[in-house]
PDB file of C-alpha atoms in Angstrom:
ATOM      1  CA  MET A  12      -8.652  -1.320   9.948  1.00 85.00           C
ATOM      2  CA  SER A  13      -5.493  -3.399   9.630  1.00 95.00           C
ATOM      3  CA  LEU A  14      -2.489  -1.349   8.562  1.00 98.00           C
ATOM      4  CA  ARG A  15       0.942  -2.211   7.162  1.00 98.00           C
ATOM      5  CA  LEU A  16       3.499  -0.715   9.548  1.00 98.00           C
ATOM      6  CA  LEU A  17       7.280  -0.719   9.543  1.00 99.00           C
ATOM      7  CA  VAL A  18       9.180  -0.378  12.818  1.00 99.00           C
ATOM      8  CA  LEU A  19      12.649   0.962  11.962  1.00 98.00           C
ATOM      9  CA  TYR A  20      15.571   0.498  14.329  1.00 98.00           C
ATOM     10  CA  GLY A  21      19.167   1.590  13.811  1.00 96.00           C
ATOM     11  CA  SER A  22      21.633   0.644  16.542  1.00 96.00           C
ATOM     12  CA  TYR A  23      24.752  -1.231  15.460  1.00 95.00           C
ATOM     13  CA  ARG A  24      26.088  -1.717  18.995  1.00 93.00           C
ATOM     14  CA  SER A  25      26.886  -5.227  20.216  1.00 91.00           C
ATOM     15  CA  ASP A  26      24.845  -4.838  23.424  1.00 93.00           C
ATOM     16  CA  ARG A  27      21.778  -3.223  21.903  1.00 95.00           C
ATOM     17  CA  MET A  28      19.157  -2.284  24.470  1.00 95.00           C
ATOM     18  CA  GLY A  29      16.868  -0.421  22.091  1.00 97.00           C
ATOM     19  CA  ILE A  30      15.961  -3.650  20.321  1.00 98.00           C
ATOM     20  CA  ARG A  31      13.783  -4.314  23.362  1.00 98.00           C
ATOM     21  CA  LEU A  32      11.682  -1.251  22.543  1.00 98.00           C
ATOM     22  CA  ALA A  33      11.548  -2.145  18.844  1.00 98.00           C
ATOM     23  CA  ASN A  34      10.383  -5.685  19.675  1.00 98.00           C
ATOM     24  CA  TYR A  35       7.859  -4.372  22.198  1.00 98.00           C
ATOM     25  CA  LEU A  36       6.336  -2.093  19.562  1.00 98.00           C
ATOM     26  CA  VAL A  37       6.198  -4.836  16.933  1.00 98.00           C
ATOM     27  CA  GLY A  38       4.366  -7.077  19.397  1.00 98.00           C
ATOM     28  CA  GLU A  39       1.953  -4.414  20.581  1.00 98.00           C
ATOM     29  CA  PHE A  40       1.005  -3.229  17.079  1.00 98.00           C
ATOM     30  CA  ALA A  41       0.593  -6.836  15.917  1.00 98.00           C
ATOM     31  CA  GLY A  42      -1.652  -7.402  18.937  1.00 98.00           C
ATOM     32  CA  LEU A  43      -3.897  -4.636  17.597  1.00 98.00           C
ATOM     33  CA  GLY A  44      -4.293  -6.569  14.341  1.00 98.00           C
ATOM     34  CA  HIS A  45      -1.781  -4.679  12.215  1.00 98.00           C
ATOM     35  CA  GLU A  46       0.735  -6.231   9.822  1.00 98.00           C
ATOM     36  CA  VAL A  47       4.048  -5.145  11.354  1.00 98.00           C
ATOM     37  CA  GLU A  48       7.647  -5.737  10.310  1.00 98.00           C
ATOM     38  CA  LEU A  49      10.863  -4.828  12.085  1.00 98.00           C
ATOM     39  CA  ILE A  50      13.400  -3.164   9.803  1.00 98.00           C
ATOM     40  CA  ASP A  51      16.766  -3.518  11.543  1.00 98.00           C
ATOM     41  CA  ALA A  52      19.430  -1.343   9.901  1.00 97.00           C
ATOM     42  CA  LYS A  53      22.220  -3.582  11.194  1.00 97.00           C
ATOM     43  CA  THR A  54      20.654  -6.699   9.673  1.00 96.00           C
ATOM     44  CA  ILE A  55      19.926  -5.033   6.325  1.00 96.00           C
ATOM     45  CA  GLY A  56      23.461  -3.640   6.222  1.00 95.00           C
ATOM     46  CA  LEU A  57      23.194  -0.875   3.648  1.00 96.00           C
ATOM     47  CA  PRO A  58      26.562   0.799   2.983  1.00 95.00           C
ATOM     48  CA  MET A  59      27.288   4.352   4.031  1.00 96.00           C
ATOM     49  CA  LEU A  60      25.257   6.517   1.703  1.00 97.00           C
ATOM     50  CA  ASP A  61      26.912   6.957  -1.679  1.00 96.00           C
ATOM     51  CA  ARG A  62      23.905   6.735  -3.973  1.00 96.00           C
ATOM     52  CA  MET A  63      20.275   7.050  -3.001  1.00 97.00           C
ATOM     53  CA  TYR A  64      17.894   4.378  -4.255  1.00 98.00           C
ATOM     54  CA  LYS A  65      16.483   6.775  -6.848  1.00 97.00           C
ATOM     55  CA  GLU A  66      19.973   7.433  -8.262  1.00 97.00           C
ATOM     56  CA  TYR A  67      20.388   3.868  -9.507  1.00 97.00           C
ATOM     57  CA  PRO A  68      19.142   3.013 -12.994  1.00 97.00           C
ATOM     58  CA  LYS A  69      15.879   1.064 -12.761  1.00 95.00           C
ATOM     59  CA  GLY A  70      16.580  -2.506 -11.723  1.00 94.00           C
ATOM     60  CA  GLU A  71      20.237  -1.887 -10.772  1.00 96.00           C
ATOM     61  CA  ALA A  72      19.954  -0.997  -7.084  1.00 96.00           C
ATOM     62  CA  PRO A  73      21.433  -3.552  -4.657  1.00 96.00           C
ATOM     63  CA  ALA A  74      18.917  -6.293  -3.829  1.00 96.00           C
ATOM     64  CA  ALA A  75      18.570  -5.291  -0.135  1.00 96.00           C
ATOM     65  CA  MET A  76      17.888  -1.682  -1.128  1.00 97.00           C
ATOM     66  CA  GLU A  77      15.345  -2.709  -3.768  1.00 97.00           C
ATOM     67  CA  ALA A  78      13.500  -4.944  -1.311  1.00 97.00           C
ATOM     68  CA  LEU A  79      13.415  -2.233   1.354  1.00 98.00           C
ATOM     69  CA  ALA A  80      12.208   0.399  -1.132  1.00 98.00           C
ATOM     70  CA  ASP A  81       9.277  -1.874  -1.965  1.00 98.00           C
ATOM     71  CA  LYS A  82       8.435  -2.359   1.726  1.00 98.00           C
ATOM     72  CA  ILE A  83       8.562   1.388   2.371  1.00 98.00           C
ATOM     73  CA  ARG A  84       6.349   2.171  -0.639  1.00 97.00           C
ATOM     74  CA  ASN A  85       3.760  -0.392   0.483  1.00 97.00           C
ATOM     75  CA  ALA A  86       3.636   0.656   4.142  1.00 98.00           C
ATOM     76  CA  ASP A  87       0.815   2.721   5.601  1.00 98.00           C
ATOM     77  CA  GLY A  88       2.971   4.193   8.364  1.00 98.00           C
ATOM     78  CA  PHE A  89       6.324   4.090  10.116  1.00 98.00           C
ATOM     79  CA  VAL A  90       7.644   3.940  13.661  1.00 98.00           C
ATOM     80  CA  PHE A  91      11.217   5.166  14.119  1.00 98.00           C
ATOM     81  CA  VAL A  92      12.868   3.723  17.233  1.00 98.00           C
ATOM     82  CA  THR A  93      15.865   5.871  18.059  1.00 96.00           C
ATOM     83  CA  GLY A  94      18.507   6.032  20.702  1.00 95.00           C
ATOM     84  CA  GLU A  95      20.374   9.217  21.487  1.00 90.00           C
ATOM     85  CA  TYR A  96      24.058   9.518  20.593  1.00 88.00           C
ATOM     86  CA  ASN A  97      25.726  12.642  22.022  1.00 87.00           C
ATOM     87  CA  TRP A  98      22.492  14.619  21.924  1.00 87.00           C
ATOM     88  CA  GLY A  99      21.826  13.496  18.342  1.00 87.00           C
ATOM     89  CA  VAL A 100      20.461  10.741  16.162  1.00 91.00           C
ATOM     90  CA  GLN A 101      21.854   7.254  15.659  1.00 93.00           C
ATOM     91  CA  PRO A 102      24.007   7.156  12.532  1.00 94.00           C
ATOM     92  CA  GLY A 103      22.817   3.668  11.547  1.00 96.00           C
ATOM     93  CA  LEU A 104      19.150   4.645  11.434  1.00 97.00           C
ATOM     94  CA  LYS A 105      19.898   7.966   9.753  1.00 97.00           C
ATOM     95  CA  ASN A 106      21.994   6.230   7.083  1.00 97.00           C
ATOM     96  CA  LEU A 107      19.241   3.714   6.347  1.00 98.00           C
ATOM     97  CA  THR A 108      16.601   6.441   6.163  1.00 98.00           C
ATOM     98  CA  ASP A 109      18.666   8.699   3.874  1.00 98.00           C
ATOM     99  CA  HIS A 110      18.928   6.045   1.153  1.00 98.00           C
ATOM    100  CA  PHE A 111      15.308   6.813   0.252  1.00 98.00           C
ATOM    101  CA  LEU A 112      13.177   9.903  -0.293  1.00 97.00           C
ATOM    102  CA  GLU A 113      10.027   9.726  -2.423  1.00 96.00           C
ATOM    103  CA  GLU A 114       9.329   6.277  -1.020  1.00 97.00           C
ATOM    104  CA  TRP A 115       8.512   7.882   2.362  1.00 98.00           C
ATOM    105  CA  PHE A 116       6.117  10.520   1.029  1.00 97.00           C
ATOM    106  CA  TRP A 117       2.497  10.940   2.154  1.00 96.00           C
ATOM    107  CA  ARG A 118       2.556   8.577   5.135  1.00 97.00           C
ATOM    108  CA  PRO A 119       2.740   9.256   8.872  1.00 98.00           C
ATOM    109  CA  ALA A 120       5.722   8.572  11.081  1.00 98.00           C
ATOM    110  CA  ALA A 121       5.855   8.078  14.827  1.00 98.00           C
ATOM    111  CA  ILE A 122       8.946   8.452  17.004  1.00 98.00           C
ATOM    112  CA  ALA A 123       9.814   6.258  19.968  1.00 98.00           C
ATOM    113  CA  SER A 124      13.066   7.190  21.679  1.00 97.00           C
ATOM    114  CA  TYR A 125      15.104   5.611  24.435  1.00 96.00           C
ATOM    115  CA  SER A 126      18.272   5.992  26.443  1.00 94.00           C
ATOM    116  CA  ALA A 127      20.116   4.383  29.312  1.00 91.00           C
ATOM    117  CA  GLY A 128      19.373   7.475  31.388  1.00 89.00           C
ATOM    118  CA  ARG A 129      16.339   9.400  32.478  1.00 88.00           C
ATOM    119  CA  PHE A 130      16.110  11.746  29.464  1.00 90.00           C
ATOM    120  CA  SER A 131      14.725   8.881  27.343  1.00 93.00           C
ATOM    121  CA  GLY A 132      16.388   9.993  24.100  1.00 93.00           C
ATOM    122  CA  VAL A 133      14.248  13.113  23.890  1.00 94.00           C
ATOM    123  CA  ARG A 134      16.931  15.145  22.084  1.00 94.00           C
ATOM    124  CA  ALA A 135      17.177  12.505  19.355  1.00 95.00           C
ATOM    125  CA  ALA A 136      13.387  12.461  19.049  1.00 96.00           C
ATOM    126  CA  THR A 137      13.375  16.226  18.594  1.00 96.00           C
ATOM    127  CA  ALA A 138      16.028  16.014  15.874  1.00 96.00           C
ATOM    128  CA  TRP A 139      14.152  13.231  14.070  1.00 97.00           C
ATOM    129  CA  HIS A 140      10.963  15.289  13.954  1.00 96.00           C
ATOM    130  CA  GLY A 141      12.454  17.842  11.560  1.00 96.00           C
ATOM    131  CA  THR A 142      14.284  15.227   9.509  1.00 97.00           C
ATOM    132  CA  LEU A 143      11.214  13.067   8.927  1.00 98.00           C
ATOM    133  CA  SER A 144       9.066  16.084   8.086  1.00 97.00           C
ATOM    134  CA  GLU A 145      11.628  17.200   5.512  1.00 96.00           C
ATOM    135  CA  MET A 146      11.503  13.709   4.002  1.00 96.00           C
ATOM    136  CA  GLY A 147       7.777  13.995   3.259  1.00 96.00           C
ATOM    137  CA  MET A 148       6.250  12.273   6.276  1.00 98.00           C
ATOM    138  CA  VAL A 149       3.627  13.651   8.626  1.00 96.00           C
ATOM    139  CA  VAL A 150       5.092  13.225  12.114  1.00 98.00           C
ATOM    140  CA  ILE A 151       2.405  12.490  14.681  1.00 98.00           C
ATOM    141  CA  SER A 152       2.336  14.526  17.863  1.00 96.00           C
ATOM    142  CA  SER A 153       2.327  11.526  20.221  1.00 97.00           C
ATOM    143  CA  THR A 154       5.761  10.209  21.136  1.00 96.00           C
ATOM    144  CA  LEU A 155       7.137   7.522  23.398  1.00 97.00           C
ATOM    145  CA  GLY A 156      10.203   8.153  25.534  1.00 96.00           C
ATOM    146  CA  VAL A 157      11.739   5.224  27.386  1.00 97.00           C
ATOM    147  CA  GLY A 158      14.476   5.578  29.945  1.00 94.00           C
ATOM    148  CA  PRO A 159      16.250   4.092  31.617  1.00 96.00           C
ATOM    149  CA  ILE A 160      15.480   1.387  29.075  1.00 96.00           C
ATOM    150  CA  GLY A 161      17.072  -1.402  31.119  1.00 96.00           C
ATOM    151  CA  GLN A 162      14.635  -0.632  33.941  1.00 96.00           C
ATOM    152  CA  THR A 163      11.609  -0.375  31.645  1.00 97.00           C
ATOM    153  CA  LEU A 164      11.777  -3.465  29.394  1.00 98.00           C
ATOM    154  CA  ASP A 165      13.382  -6.797  30.175  1.00 98.00           C
ATOM    155  CA  GLU A 166      15.287  -9.013  27.711  1.00 96.00           C
ATOM    156  CA  THR A 167      11.998 -10.380  26.337  1.00 97.00           C
ATOM    157  CA  ALA A 168      10.628  -6.862  25.687  1.00 98.00           C
ATOM    158  CA  THR A 169       8.186  -7.209  28.588  1.00 98.00           C
ATOM    159  CA  PRO A 170       7.474  -4.013  30.556  1.00 98.00           C
ATOM    160  CA  ILE A 171       8.916  -4.020  34.082  1.00 98.00           C
ATOM    161  CA  GLY A 172       8.862  -1.628  37.021  1.00 97.00           C
ATOM    162  CA  ASP A 173       7.353   1.832  37.088  1.00 96.00           C
ATOM    163  CA  GLY A 174       8.857   2.682  33.699  1.00 96.00           C
ATOM    164  CA  GLY A 175       7.193  -0.349  32.154  1.00 97.00           C
ATOM    165  CA  LYS A 176       3.847   0.639  33.648  1.00 98.00           C
ATOM    166  CA  SER A 177       4.255   4.135  32.222  1.00 97.00           C
ATOM    167  CA  LEU A 178       5.113   2.742  28.772  1.00 98.00           C
ATOM    168  CA  ALA A 179       2.089   0.430  28.810  1.00 98.00           C
ATOM    169  CA  ARG A 180      -0.154   3.377  29.745  1.00 98.00           C
ATOM    170  CA  ALA A 181       1.292   5.591  26.980  1.00 98.00           C
ATOM    171  CA  PHE A 182       1.229   3.048  24.152  1.00 98.00           C
ATOM    172  CA  PRO A 183      -2.541   3.064  23.384  1.00 98.00           C
ATOM    173  CA  ARG A 184      -2.603   6.800  22.654  1.00 98.00           C
ATOM    174  CA  PHE A 185       0.598   6.533  20.573  1.00 98.00           C
ATOM    175  CA  ALA A 186      -0.896   3.648  18.569  1.00 98.00           C
ATOM    176  CA  ALA A 187      -4.257   5.353  18.105  1.00 98.00           C
ATOM    177  CA  ASP A 188      -2.609   8.563  16.903  1.00 98.00           C
ATOM    178  CA  LEU A 189      -0.525   6.702  14.314  1.00 98.00           C
ATOM    179  CA  ALA A 190      -3.500   4.611  13.168  1.00 98.00           C
ATOM    180  CA  TRP A 191      -5.710   7.693  12.755  1.00 98.00           C
ATOM    181  CA  TRP A 192      -3.174   9.429  10.524  1.00 98.00           C
ATOM    182  CA  ALA A 193      -2.331   6.251   8.612  1.00 98.00           C
ATOM    183  CA  GLU A 194      -5.989   5.571   7.872  1.00 98.00           C
ATOM    184  CA  ALA A 195      -6.589   9.207   6.862  1.00 97.00           C
ATOM    185  CA  ALA A 196      -3.562   9.261   4.552  1.00 97.00           C
ATOM    186  CA  LYS A 197      -4.484   5.897   3.026  1.00 96.00           C
ATOM    187  CA  ALA A 198      -8.022   7.092   2.289  1.00 96.00           C
ATOM    188  CA  GLN A 199      -6.758  10.361   0.799  1.00 96.00           C
ATOM    189  CA  ARG A 200      -4.202   8.595  -1.436  1.00 94.00           C
ATOM    190  CA  ALA A 201      -7.008   6.364  -2.728  1.00 94.00           C
ATOM    191  CA  GLU A 202      -9.208   9.388  -3.420  1.00 95.00           C
ATOM    192  CA  VAL A 203      -6.731  11.937  -4.808  1.00 94.00           C
ATOM    193  CA  LYS A 204      -3.339  11.459  -6.403  1.00 89.00           C
ATOM    194  CA  PRO A 205      -0.630  13.192  -4.322  1.00 88.00           C
ATOM    195  CA  PRO A 206       0.303  16.587  -5.794  1.00 87.00           C
ATOM    196  CA  TYR A 207       3.930  15.561  -6.461  1.00 84.00           C
TER     197      TYR A 207
END
């Protein structure tokens, strides 16, 4: 079954390495026949959170926020690509995510983390798990951790070295886990209206 997936990425740094992982995931999911779109927080450029999407009167939210709300509502699942900043989450991705709430409900989320070092952003991934669950998403148990990212994916998002081989081996399970939950949630939403 073809699914609508959003790959969300949040680094604002000038020399962004994580974009390699985001692009790799977009390509791999598209290769499985899914409709995939990269949502780059830096490109969308939402302001620091003042008002959530739902706090604007209908039709008065900024155009970029309105368009993104529609994409989130129509997605079957999400992949959050996160770097680790001082043992925590990237502020750009967190800011983008916090602009919405009900739009995320009743769909699965997957977490792919990265870092320049060997810990692969695992502490950020752990922090995201609780955040995404609180925001109404089912977080799948499979995760991807990439590090050192510069030794795992080249500039074209092609896997390289031992890290690249490990990523390529791990991706099928990650993708299958997300697809299983996305298909199950889609079928359930079609059958029964969510309770809230």
